[in-house]
Amino acid sequence: MKRKTKLIHGGISTDPATGAVSFPIYQVSTYKQEGVGGHKGYEYSRTGNPTRFALEELIKDLEGGHAGFAFGSGMAAMTAVMMLFNSGDHVILTDDVYGGSFRVMTKVLNRLGIDSTFVDTSNLDAIGSAIKPNTKAIHLETPTNPLLKITDIEEVAKLAKEHGLLTIVDNTFSTPYWQNPIEFGADIVLHSATKYLGGHSDVVAGLAVVNSKQLAEELHFVQNSTGGVLGPQDSWLLIRGIKTLGIRMEETEKNTAAIVDFLQGHSKVMKIFYPGLETHPNHIVAKKQVRGFGGMVSFDVGSAENADKLLSKIHYFTLAESLGAVESLISVPARMTHASIPIERRAELGITEGLVRISVGLEDVDDLIDDLNQALE
Ligand SMILES: *Cc1c(COP(=O)(O)O)cnc(C)c1O
């Protein structure tokens, strides 16, 4: 099955009970048993729900893994994955990881004895020197947010295997349409499905896919024990969103290429971060592992003041956190999504006050470019 077909026919696309072509929303908590323990595969909806299961099967197919799991948010998915580890374990993560991922590692999971180190994972030596006897996993985000750094998944997974570590990849930015980390040796793939998978700014959800039976059993145990599951209504919204992921990503790619081209020629734009640019330091690695570069672009306008001027004039880019929806969004990471990262760390990473991040949507690209042009002037 080709990718666009799989988005529509993957998983359990039709309800086996009724033939309904849109998988039904099983709005139910419990299931009648014919005798004690005699059920049809479902006992209680925290443990399993048919609509959630249809979504979990779909994301499993899309990522080419062994099993999928749906959670109430991307952070709930990540936390559940970290619950595979024990007190005293250590995890290495990408340094400009999503702000919420940094926060859960350094303010919540640290209290439970799960230790973390943040390194530039695009540098294999930096990962190597961070590995300790108690290291259990390497968590990558590629491309990263907001600097669009790229990590070579295959090389990291190789290094991880040599040391008996799990490779976890947050695939939110690329989506399974453009990048499949399991193909390159990753063990676990995470998604904030709130973004491109949902695609319409109307649902908060998280997904995880694991590549082995053992990890599937362990993660299902955590999911059922800690209970951060996705409800049936939101599971259905995601299934619906995913059907159009292919055409949305293709169109986003075209719009983004045109916008990057425009930004490159603009005198008020100091620096552009986009992995599709040949001048991007990891462009070659990106080309190896992604089929598309995505709709996220960051650029530096020099100062907080310039960023504020741009924001006050822009019409079609909505000032908001989040990304990956039909509407174009704009944000200033230093004061929004990455505000929870201490200022010294932001400076180290290069998340400057003048850095503006856009998530390119599906409006007519001529309108988007005109809008950026008048706001930059
Ligand atoms: C948004 C996001 C998350 C967190 O997901 P939520 O659904 O907001 O909990 C994690 N990783 C990345 C890369 C994100 O963009």
mmCIF file of C-alpha atoms and ligand atoms in Angstrom:
data_model
loop_
_atom_site.group_PDB
_atom_site.id
_atom_site.type_symbol
_atom_site.label_atom_id
_atom_site.label_comp_id
_atom_site.label_asym_id
_atom_site.label_seq_id
_atom_site.Cartn_x
_atom_site.Cartn_y
_atom_site.Cartn_z
ATOM 1 C CA MET A 1 0.000 0.000 0.000
ATOM 2 C CA LYS A 2 1.375 3.428 -0.894
ATOM 3 C CA ARG A 3 1.435 6.162 1.718
ATOM 4 C CA LYS A 4 -1.647 8.152 0.734
ATOM 5 C CA THR A 5 -3.647 4.934 0.459
ATOM 6 C CA LYS A 6 -2.469 3.781 3.878
ATOM 7 C CA LEU A 7 -3.697 7.005 5.476
ATOM 8 C CA ILE A 8 -7.201 6.049 4.344
ATOM 9 C CA HIS A 9 -7.157 2.239 4.337
ATOM 10 C CA GLY A 10 -4.600 1.531 7.089
ATOM 11 C CA GLY A 11 -5.565 0.346 10.565
ATOM 12 C CA ILE A 12 -9.204 -0.717 10.909
ATOM 13 C CA SER A 13 -10.741 1.635 8.394
ATOM 14 C CA THR A 14 -14.266 0.161 8.343
ATOM 15 C CA ASP A 15 -16.372 -0.902 11.335
ATOM 16 C CA PRO A 16 -16.494 -4.725 11.235
ATOM 17 C CA ALA A 17 -19.815 -4.768 13.138
ATOM 18 C CA THR A 18 -21.813 -2.488 10.823
ATOM 19 C CA GLY A 19 -19.708 -1.760 7.754
ATOM 20 C CA ALA A 20 -19.736 1.947 8.621
ATOM 21 C CA VAL A 21 -17.078 3.580 6.425
ATOM 22 C CA SER A 22 -16.416 6.254 9.027
ATOM 23 C CA PHE A 23 -15.281 4.285 12.067
ATOM 24 C CA PRO A 24 -17.917 4.839 14.815
ATOM 25 C CA ILE A 25 -17.312 6.743 18.027
ATOM 26 C CA TYR A 26 -17.752 4.059 20.680
ATOM 27 C CA GLN A 27 -18.748 6.415 23.484
ATOM 28 C CA VAL A 28 -18.694 3.763 26.166
ATOM 29 C CA SER A 29 -16.855 2.955 29.388
ATOM 30 C CA THR A 30 -17.703 -0.705 29.975
ATOM 31 C CA TYR A 31 -18.757 -3.818 28.021
ATOM 32 C CA LYS A 32 -21.258 -6.575 28.731
ATOM 33 C CA GLN A 33 -19.676 -9.928 29.545
ATOM 34 C CA GLU A 34 -21.484 -13.140 28.550
ATOM 35 C CA GLY A 35 -20.045 -14.881 31.617
ATOM 36 C CA VAL A 36 -17.281 -13.883 33.996
ATOM 37 C CA GLY A 37 -14.295 -12.997 31.814
ATOM 38 C CA GLY A 38 -16.260 -13.873 28.643
ATOM 39 C CA HIS A 39 -15.907 -10.656 26.652
ATOM 40 C CA LYS A 40 -15.313 -9.705 23.013
ATOM 41 C CA GLY A 41 -11.887 -8.173 23.547
ATOM 42 C CA TYR A 42 -13.056 -5.121 25.486
ATOM 43 C CA GLU A 43 -13.733 -4.935 29.239
ATOM 44 C CA TYR A 44 -13.237 -1.325 30.253
ATOM 45 C CA SER A 45 -12.328 1.681 28.099
ATOM 46 C CA ARG A 46 -9.165 2.687 29.969
ATOM 47 C CA THR A 47 -7.776 -0.747 29.046
ATOM 48 C CA GLY A 48 -9.144 -0.639 25.500
ATOM 49 C CA ASN A 49 -11.800 1.156 23.457
ATOM 50 C CA PRO A 50 -12.679 0.246 19.846
ATOM 51 C CA THR A 51 -12.387 3.810 18.463
ATOM 52 C CA ARG A 52 -9.087 4.372 20.253
ATOM 53 C CA PHE A 53 -7.907 0.963 19.048
ATOM 54 C CA ALA A 54 -8.773 1.856 15.432
ATOM 55 C CA LEU A 55 -6.563 4.940 15.790
ATOM 56 C CA GLU A 56 -3.800 2.955 17.508
ATOM 57 C CA GLU A 57 -3.814 0.406 14.681
ATOM 58 C CA LEU A 58 -3.688 3.216 12.129
ATOM 59 C CA ILE A 59 -0.658 4.969 13.629
ATOM 60 C CA LYS A 60 1.039 1.585 14.049
ATOM 61 C CA ASP A 61 0.623 0.945 10.316
ATOM 62 C CA LEU A 62 1.720 4.446 9.359
ATOM 63 C CA GLU A 63 4.946 4.209 11.383
ATOM 64 C CA GLY A 64 5.600 0.557 10.508
ATOM 65 C CA GLY A 65 5.767 -0.494 14.165
ATOM 66 C CA HIS A 66 4.492 -3.344 16.307
ATOM 67 C CA ALA A 67 1.797 -1.502 18.293
ATOM 68 C CA GLY A 68 0.357 1.982 18.702
ATOM 69 C CA PHE A 69 -0.957 3.796 21.785
ATOM 70 C CA ALA A 70 -3.115 6.905 22.064
ATOM 71 C CA PHE A 71 -2.922 9.360 24.953
ATOM 72 C CA GLY A 72 -4.656 12.515 26.097
ATOM 73 C CA SER A 73 -1.773 14.715 24.877
ATOM 74 C CA GLY A 74 1.721 14.550 23.452
ATOM 75 C CA MET A 75 3.092 15.129 26.941
ATOM 76 C CA ALA A 76 0.998 12.252 28.342
ATOM 77 C CA ALA A 77 2.465 9.990 25.627
ATOM 78 C CA MET A 78 6.007 11.086 26.434
ATOM 79 C CA THR A 79 5.463 10.690 30.179
ATOM 80 C CA ALA A 80 4.061 7.188 29.692
ATOM 81 C CA VAL A 81 7.128 6.256 27.630
ATOM 82 C CA MET A 82 9.424 7.611 30.366
ATOM 83 C CA MET A 83 7.500 5.436 32.857
ATOM 84 C CA LEU A 84 9.133 2.454 31.135
ATOM 85 C CA PHE A 85 12.239 3.491 33.111
ATOM 86 C CA ASN A 86 13.041 3.248 36.799
ATOM 87 C CA SER A 87 14.314 5.515 39.490
ATOM 88 C CA GLY A 88 18.081 5.793 39.011
ATOM 89 C CA ASP A 89 17.873 5.565 35.201
ATOM 90 C CA HIS A 90 19.245 8.241 32.901
ATOM 91 C CA VAL A 91 18.019 9.533 29.532
ATOM 92 C CA ILE A 92 19.861 11.672 26.957
ATOM 93 C CA LEU A 93 17.768 14.204 25.043
ATOM 94 C CA THR A 94 18.190 16.712 22.222
ATOM 95 C CA ASP A 95 19.183 20.112 23.620
ATOM 96 C CA ASP A 96 16.588 22.272 21.878
ATOM 97 C CA VAL A 97 13.825 19.781 22.627
ATOM 98 C CA TYR A 98 10.195 20.964 22.896
ATOM 99 C CA GLY A 99 9.831 23.174 25.990
ATOM 100 C CA GLY A 100 7.255 20.894 27.618
ATOM 101 C CA SER A 101 9.520 17.882 27.155
ATOM 102 C CA PHE A 102 12.365 19.776 28.843
ATOM 103 C CA ARG A 103 10.021 20.748 31.672
ATOM 104 C CA VAL A 104 8.656 17.253 32.353
ATOM 105 C CA MET A 105 12.192 15.812 32.443
ATOM 106 C CA THR A 106 13.707 18.522 34.669
ATOM 107 C CA LYS A 107 10.790 19.435 36.942
ATOM 108 C CA VAL A 108 8.676 16.281 37.258
ATOM 109 C CA LEU A 109 10.470 13.062 36.269
ATOM 110 C CA ASN A 110 13.670 14.196 38.017
ATOM 111 C CA ARG A 111 11.678 14.099 41.273
ATOM 112 C CA LEU A 112 11.004 10.424 40.618
ATOM 113 C CA GLY A 113 14.726 9.781 40.114
ATOM 114 C CA ILE A 114 14.783 9.745 36.298
ATOM 115 C CA ASP A 115 17.811 11.812 35.406
ATOM 116 C CA SER A 116 18.400 13.561 32.072
ATOM 117 C CA THR A 117 21.183 15.203 30.084
ATOM 118 C CA PHE A 118 20.586 17.520 27.114
ATOM 119 C CA VAL A 119 23.096 17.485 24.280
ATOM 120 C CA ASP A 120 23.312 18.573 20.663
ATOM 121 C CA THR A 121 22.223 15.223 19.228
ATOM 122 C CA SER A 122 23.240 16.302 15.722
ATOM 123 C CA ASN A 123 26.769 15.709 17.075
ATOM 124 C CA LEU A 124 27.310 11.967 17.603
ATOM 125 C CA ASP A 125 30.386 12.520 19.806
ATOM 126 C CA ALA A 126 28.353 14.708 22.159
ATOM 127 C CA ILE A 127 25.897 11.833 22.621
ATOM 128 C CA GLY A 128 28.723 9.332 23.096
ATOM 129 C CA SER A 129 30.314 11.340 25.878
ATOM 130 C CA ALA A 130 26.965 11.761 27.677
ATOM 131 C CA ILE A 131 26.363 7.995 27.942
ATOM 132 C CA LYS A 132 26.666 6.836 31.569
ATOM 133 C CA PRO A 133 26.430 3.344 33.089
ATOM 134 C CA ASN A 134 22.782 4.046 34.047
ATOM 135 C CA THR A 135 21.755 5.526 30.666
ATOM 136 C CA LYS A 136 18.730 3.723 29.260
ATOM 137 C CA ALA A 137 17.624 5.760 26.254
ATOM 138 C CA ILE A 138 18.345 8.501 23.752
ATOM 139 C CA HIS A 139 15.372 10.743 23.019
ATOM 140 C CA LEU A 140 15.616 12.667 19.756
ATOM 141 C CA GLU A 141 13.598 15.400 18.251
ATOM 142 C CA THR A 142 14.352 15.864 14.561
ATOM 143 C CA PRO A 143 13.761 18.396 13.134
ATOM 144 C CA THR A 144 13.897 20.363 16.368
ATOM 145 C CA ASN A 145 11.767 23.176 17.573
ATOM 146 C CA PRO A 146 12.377 26.059 16.878
ATOM 147 C CA LEU A 147 15.865 25.832 15.327
ATOM 148 C CA LEU A 148 15.071 22.991 12.912
ATOM 149 C CA LYS A 149 18.244 21.074 13.728
ATOM 150 C CA ILE A 150 18.480 17.589 12.220
ATOM 151 C CA THR A 151 19.809 14.459 13.917
ATOM 152 C CA ASP A 152 20.869 11.390 11.944
ATOM 153 C CA ILE A 153 18.445 8.798 13.340
ATOM 154 C CA GLU A 154 20.263 5.829 11.794
ATOM 155 C CA GLU A 155 23.638 6.772 13.295
ATOM 156 C CA VAL A 156 22.142 7.430 16.734
ATOM 157 C CA ALA A 157 20.177 4.175 16.695
ATOM 158 C CA LYS A 158 23.402 2.308 15.836
ATOM 159 C CA LEU A 159 25.231 3.937 18.735
ATOM 160 C CA ALA A 160 22.275 3.251 21.039
ATOM 161 C CA LYS A 161 22.230 -0.457 20.106
ATOM 162 C CA GLU A 162 25.966 -0.771 20.802
ATOM 163 C CA HIS A 163 25.259 0.452 24.340
ATOM 164 C CA GLY A 164 21.966 -1.419 24.807
ATOM 165 C CA LEU A 165 19.908 1.795 24.854
ATOM 166 C CA LEU A 166 16.487 2.540 23.415
ATOM 167 C CA THR A 167 16.142 5.153 20.678
ATOM 168 C CA ILE A 168 13.036 7.313 21.057
ATOM 169 C CA VAL A 169 12.109 9.814 18.334
ATOM 170 C CA ASP A 170 9.608 12.650 18.653
ATOM 171 C CA ASN A 171 8.294 12.669 15.070
ATOM 172 C CA THR A 172 5.777 15.498 15.516
ATOM 173 C CA PHE A 173 7.345 17.879 12.995
ATOM 174 C CA SER A 174 7.823 15.435 10.127
ATOM 175 C CA THR A 175 4.807 13.180 10.691
ATOM 176 C CA PRO A 176 4.819 9.575 9.403
ATOM 177 C CA TYR A 177 4.096 10.987 5.956
ATOM 178 C CA TRP A 178 7.609 12.429 5.647
ATOM 179 C CA GLN A 179 9.695 10.418 8.109
ATOM 180 C CA ASN A 180 9.517 6.912 9.639
ATOM 181 C CA PRO A 181 12.109 6.639 12.432
ATOM 182 C CA ILE A 182 11.550 2.881 12.954
ATOM 183 C CA GLU A 183 12.866 2.321 9.417
ATOM 184 C CA PHE A 184 16.170 3.823 10.633
ATOM 185 C CA GLY A 185 16.360 1.703 13.794
ATOM 186 C CA ALA A 186 14.317 3.690 16.334
ATOM 187 C CA ASP A 187 12.498 1.663 19.014
ATOM 188 C CA ILE A 188 9.780 4.133 19.953
ATOM 189 C CA VAL A 189 8.155 6.969 17.998
ATOM 190 C CA LEU A 190 6.252 9.758 19.727
ATOM 191 C CA HIS A 191 3.788 12.271 18.318
ATOM 192 C CA SER A 192 1.995 15.290 19.531
ATOM 193 C CA ALA A 193 -1.017 14.448 17.378
ATOM 194 C CA THR A 194 -2.339 17.887 18.340
ATOM 195 C CA LYS A 195 -0.267 19.193 15.452
ATOM 196 C CA TYR A 196 -0.211 17.858 11.855
ATOM 197 C CA LEU A 197 -1.965 14.538 12.514
ATOM 198 C CA GLY A 198 -5.087 16.256 13.833
ATOM 199 C CA GLY A 199 -4.318 19.163 11.561
ATOM 200 C CA HIS A 200 -7.278 21.436 12.320
ATOM 201 C CA SER A 201 -6.475 23.000 15.728
ATOM 202 C CA ASP A 202 -9.374 21.154 17.330
ATOM 203 C CA VAL A 203 -7.908 18.292 19.337
ATOM 204 C CA VAL A 204 -5.123 17.718 21.887
ATOM 205 C CA ALA A 205 -3.702 14.199 21.668
ATOM 206 C CA GLY A 206 -0.525 12.139 21.797
ATOM 207 C CA LEU A 207 0.536 8.906 20.104
ATOM 208 C CA ALA A 208 3.317 6.406 20.661
ATOM 209 C CA VAL A 209 4.420 3.534 18.431
ATOM 210 C CA VAL A 210 6.783 0.788 19.591
ATOM 211 C CA ASN A 211 8.689 -1.665 17.435
ATOM 212 C CA SER A 212 8.610 -4.848 19.550
ATOM 213 C CA LYS A 213 6.169 -7.144 21.328
ATOM 214 C CA GLN A 214 8.004 -6.641 24.612
ATOM 215 C CA LEU A 215 7.823 -2.839 24.446
ATOM 216 C CA ALA A 216 4.163 -3.118 23.415
ATOM 217 C CA GLU A 217 3.361 -5.156 26.517
ATOM 218 C CA GLU A 218 5.313 -2.821 28.778
ATOM 219 C CA LEU A 219 3.766 0.346 27.345
ATOM 220 C CA HIS A 220 0.250 -1.077 27.422
ATOM 221 C CA PHE A 221 0.835 -1.926 31.061
ATOM 222 C CA VAL A 222 1.864 1.702 31.763
ATOM 223 C CA GLN A 223 -1.002 3.121 29.677
ATOM 224 C CA ASN A 224 -3.579 1.020 31.505
ATOM 225 C CA SER A 225 -1.980 1.602 34.923
ATOM 226 C CA THR A 226 -1.504 5.371 34.708
ATOM 227 C CA GLY A 227 -4.616 5.961 32.587
ATOM 228 C CA GLY A 228 -3.749 8.985 30.432
ATOM 229 C CA VAL A 229 -5.789 7.591 27.533
ATOM 230 C CA LEU A 230 -7.394 9.459 24.634
ATOM 231 C CA GLY A 231 -11.202 9.539 24.612
ATOM 232 C CA PRO A 232 -13.264 8.062 21.753
ATOM 233 C CA GLN A 233 -14.450 11.417 20.352
ATOM 234 C CA ASP A 234 -10.900 12.756 20.077
ATOM 235 C CA SER A 235 -9.688 9.420 18.677
ATOM 236 C CA TRP A 236 -12.270 9.768 15.921
ATOM 237 C CA LEU A 237 -11.212 13.356 15.186
ATOM 238 C CA LEU A 238 -7.647 12.144 14.725
ATOM 239 C CA ILE A 239 -8.645 9.298 12.410
ATOM 240 C CA ARG A 240 -10.526 11.857 10.358
ATOM 241 C CA GLY A 241 -7.612 14.301 10.343
ATOM 242 C CA ILE A 242 -5.109 11.635 9.327
ATOM 243 C CA LYS A 243 -7.072 10.734 6.168
ATOM 244 C CA THR A 244 -6.013 14.065 4.607
ATOM 245 C CA LEU A 245 -2.483 14.164 6.076
ATOM 246 C CA GLY A 246 -0.889 13.376 2.697
ATOM 247 C CA ILE A 247 -2.497 16.140 0.688
ATOM 248 C CA ARG A 248 -2.039 18.582 3.574
ATOM 249 C CA MET A 249 1.683 17.804 3.871
ATOM 250 C CA GLU A 250 2.217 17.995 0.097
ATOM 251 C CA GLU A 251 0.496 21.378 -0.127
ATOM 252 C CA THR A 252 2.269 22.661 2.994
ATOM 253 C CA GLU A 253 5.582 21.685 1.407
ATOM 254 C CA LYS A 254 4.864 23.760 -1.709
ATOM 255 C CA ASN A 255 3.716 26.796 0.279
ATOM 256 C CA THR A 256 6.734 26.565 2.576
ATOM 257 C CA ALA A 257 9.238 26.351 -0.284
ATOM 258 C CA ALA A 258 7.787 29.536 -1.797
ATOM 259 C CA ILE A 259 7.838 31.365 1.543
ATOM 260 C CA VAL A 260 11.438 30.334 2.298
ATOM 261 C CA ASP A 261 12.401 31.568 -1.136
ATOM 262 C CA PHE A 262 10.752 34.924 -0.417
ATOM 263 C CA LEU A 263 12.341 35.236 3.063
ATOM 264 C CA GLN A 264 15.789 34.494 1.648
ATOM 265 C CA GLY A 265 15.605 37.529 -0.558
ATOM 266 C CA HIS A 266 14.360 39.903 2.153
ATOM 267 C CA SER A 267 16.739 42.451 3.696
ATOM 268 C CA LYS A 268 14.978 42.511 7.122
ATOM 269 C CA VAL A 269 15.494 38.779 7.589
ATOM 270 C CA MET A 270 18.905 38.052 9.123
ATOM 271 C CA LYS A 271 18.906 34.314 9.280
ATOM 272 C CA ILE A 272 16.599 31.505 8.157
ATOM 273 C CA PHE A 273 16.378 28.086 9.749
ATOM 274 C CA TYR A 274 14.918 25.501 7.357
ATOM 275 C CA PRO A 275 16.315 21.997 6.690
ATOM 276 C CA GLY A 276 15.296 22.197 3.044
ATOM 277 C CA LEU A 277 17.919 24.876 2.415
ATOM 278 C CA GLU A 278 21.182 23.603 0.961
ATOM 279 C CA THR A 279 22.959 25.956 3.356
ATOM 280 C CA HIS A 280 21.365 24.234 6.383
ATOM 281 C CA PRO A 281 24.229 22.482 8.245
ATOM 282 C CA ASN A 282 22.398 19.122 8.270
ATOM 283 C CA HIS A 283 20.736 19.335 4.846
ATOM 284 C CA ILE A 284 22.446 16.130 3.612
ATOM 285 C CA VAL A 285 21.303 14.139 6.653
ATOM 286 C CA ALA A 286 17.801 15.556 6.270
ATOM 287 C CA LYS A 287 17.684 14.456 2.635
ATOM 288 C CA LYS A 288 18.623 10.928 3.690
ATOM 289 C CA GLN A 289 15.846 10.473 6.237
ATOM 290 C CA VAL A 290 12.904 12.689 5.246
ATOM 291 C CA ARG A 291 10.774 12.737 2.119
ATOM 292 C CA GLY A 292 9.705 16.333 2.795
ATOM 293 C CA PHE A 293 11.158 19.127 4.900
ATOM 294 C CA GLY A 294 7.903 20.213 6.532
ATOM 295 C CA GLY A 295 6.100 23.449 7.137
ATOM 296 C CA MET A 296 8.091 24.884 10.041
ATOM 297 C CA VAL A 297 10.434 27.777 9.396
ATOM 298 C CA SER A 298 12.204 30.041 11.867
ATOM 299 C CA PHE A 299 13.857 33.318 11.002
ATOM 300 C CA ASP A 300 15.590 36.060 12.903
ATOM 301 C CA VAL A 301 14.436 39.652 12.561
ATOM 302 C CA GLY A 302 17.144 41.001 14.860
ATOM 303 C CA SER A 303 15.326 42.071 18.018
ATOM 304 C CA ALA A 304 12.246 41.638 20.189
ATOM 305 C CA GLU A 305 11.125 45.066 18.987
ATOM 306 C CA ASN A 306 11.288 44.049 15.324
ATOM 307 C CA ALA A 307 9.457 40.830 16.121
ATOM 308 C CA ASP A 308 6.701 42.810 17.857
ATOM 309 C CA LYS A 309 6.399 45.173 14.887
ATOM 310 C CA LEU A 310 6.028 42.225 12.537
ATOM 311 C CA LEU A 311 3.391 40.640 14.782
ATOM 312 C CA SER A 312 1.360 43.826 15.049
ATOM 313 C CA LYS A 313 1.075 44.093 11.252
ATOM 314 C CA ILE A 314 0.527 40.485 10.236
ATOM 315 C CA HIS A 315 -3.006 39.338 9.249
ATOM 316 C CA TYR A 316 -3.097 35.768 7.982
ATOM 317 C CA PHE A 317 -0.567 34.281 10.387
ATOM 318 C CA THR A 318 -2.362 33.846 13.687
ATOM 319 C CA LEU A 319 -0.276 34.643 16.771
ATOM 320 C CA ALA A 320 -0.575 31.406 18.708
ATOM 321 C CA GLU A 321 1.371 28.536 20.163
ATOM 322 C CA SER A 322 1.083 25.164 18.427
ATOM 323 C CA LEU A 323 1.685 24.317 14.787
ATOM 324 C CA GLY A 324 0.741 21.996 11.973
ATOM 325 C CA ALA A 325 -2.807 23.127 11.295
ATOM 326 C CA VAL A 326 -4.648 24.360 8.194
ATOM 327 C CA GLU A 327 -4.245 27.966 9.360
ATOM 328 C CA SER A 328 -0.792 29.551 9.332
ATOM 329 C CA LEU A 329 0.531 30.388 12.786
ATOM 330 C CA ILE A 330 3.294 32.647 14.006
ATOM 331 C CA SER A 331 5.070 32.769 17.331
ATOM 332 C CA VAL A 332 8.066 34.168 19.161
ATOM 333 C CA PRO A 333 9.563 31.065 20.828
ATOM 334 C CA ALA A 334 11.634 32.966 23.434
ATOM 335 C CA ARG A 335 8.497 34.487 24.938
ATOM 336 C CA MET A 336 5.976 31.740 24.141
ATOM 337 C CA THR A 337 6.642 28.009 23.596
ATOM 338 C CA HIS A 338 10.167 28.204 25.036
ATOM 339 C CA ALA A 339 9.497 30.640 27.869
ATOM 340 C CA SER A 340 9.792 27.746 30.362
ATOM 341 C CA ILE A 341 13.439 27.295 29.320
ATOM 342 C CA PRO A 342 15.732 29.444 31.503
ATOM 343 C CA ILE A 343 17.063 32.540 29.733
ATOM 344 C CA GLU A 344 20.741 31.494 29.934
ATOM 345 C CA ARG A 345 19.876 28.175 28.298
ATOM 346 C CA ARG A 346 17.925 29.903 25.548
ATOM 347 C CA ALA A 347 20.933 32.097 24.849
ATOM 348 C CA GLU A 348 23.198 29.027 24.700
ATOM 349 C CA LEU A 349 20.854 27.386 22.219
ATOM 350 C CA GLY A 350 20.481 30.440 20.018
ATOM 351 C CA ILE A 351 16.784 31.027 20.682
ATOM 352 C CA THR A 352 17.099 34.804 20.406
ATOM 353 C CA GLU A 353 14.501 37.478 21.199
ATOM 354 C CA GLY A 354 14.190 38.264 17.503
ATOM 355 C CA LEU A 355 13.563 34.677 16.458
ATOM 356 C CA VAL A 356 10.172 34.241 14.819
ATOM 357 C CA ARG A 357 8.723 30.830 14.070
ATOM 358 C CA ILE A 358 6.039 30.221 11.489
ATOM 359 C CA SER A 359 3.919 27.174 10.829
ATOM 360 C CA VAL A 360 2.872 27.418 7.209
ATOM 361 C CA GLY A 361 -0.763 26.544 6.616
ATOM 362 C CA LEU A 362 -2.938 25.929 3.600
ATOM 363 C CA GLU A 363 -4.011 29.461 2.681
ATOM 364 C CA ASP A 364 -3.141 30.694 -0.816
ATOM 365 C CA VAL A 365 0.610 31.177 -0.724
ATOM 366 C CA ASP A 366 0.394 34.502 -2.613
ATOM 367 C CA ASP A 367 -1.657 35.921 0.260
ATOM 368 C CA LEU A 368 0.829 34.564 2.810
ATOM 369 C CA ILE A 369 3.810 36.085 1.015
ATOM 370 C CA ASP A 370 2.069 39.446 0.506
ATOM 371 C CA ASP A 371 1.185 39.447 4.177
ATOM 372 C CA LEU A 372 4.752 38.717 5.324
ATOM 373 C CA ASN A 373 6.069 41.292 2.887
ATOM 374 C CA GLN A 374 3.860 44.172 4.126
ATOM 375 C CA ALA A 375 4.468 43.230 7.787
ATOM 376 C CA LEU A 376 8.258 43.097 7.333
ATOM 377 C CA GLU A 377 8.252 46.481 5.592
HETATM 378 C C1 LIG B 1 3.417 20.160 20.995
HETATM 379 C C2 LIG B 1 4.570 19.246 21.086
HETATM 380 C C3 LIG B 1 4.676 18.313 22.129
HETATM 381 C C4 LIG B 1 3.659 18.223 23.231
HETATM 382 O O1 LIG B 1 2.429 17.781 22.773
HETATM 383 P P1 LIG B 1 1.021 18.188 23.433
HETATM 384 O O2 LIG B 1 0.038 17.509 22.550
HETATM 385 O O3 LIG B 1 0.945 19.678 23.394
HETATM 386 O O4 LIG B 1 1.038 17.669 24.823
HETATM 387 C C5 LIG B 1 5.771 17.463 22.124
HETATM 388 N N1 LIG B 1 6.722 17.532 21.172
HETATM 389 C C6 LIG B 1 6.653 18.427 20.161
HETATM 390 C C7 LIG B 1 7.726 18.450 19.135
HETATM 391 C C8 LIG B 1 5.584 19.318 20.088
HETATM 392 O O5 LIG B 1 5.539 20.213 19.098
#
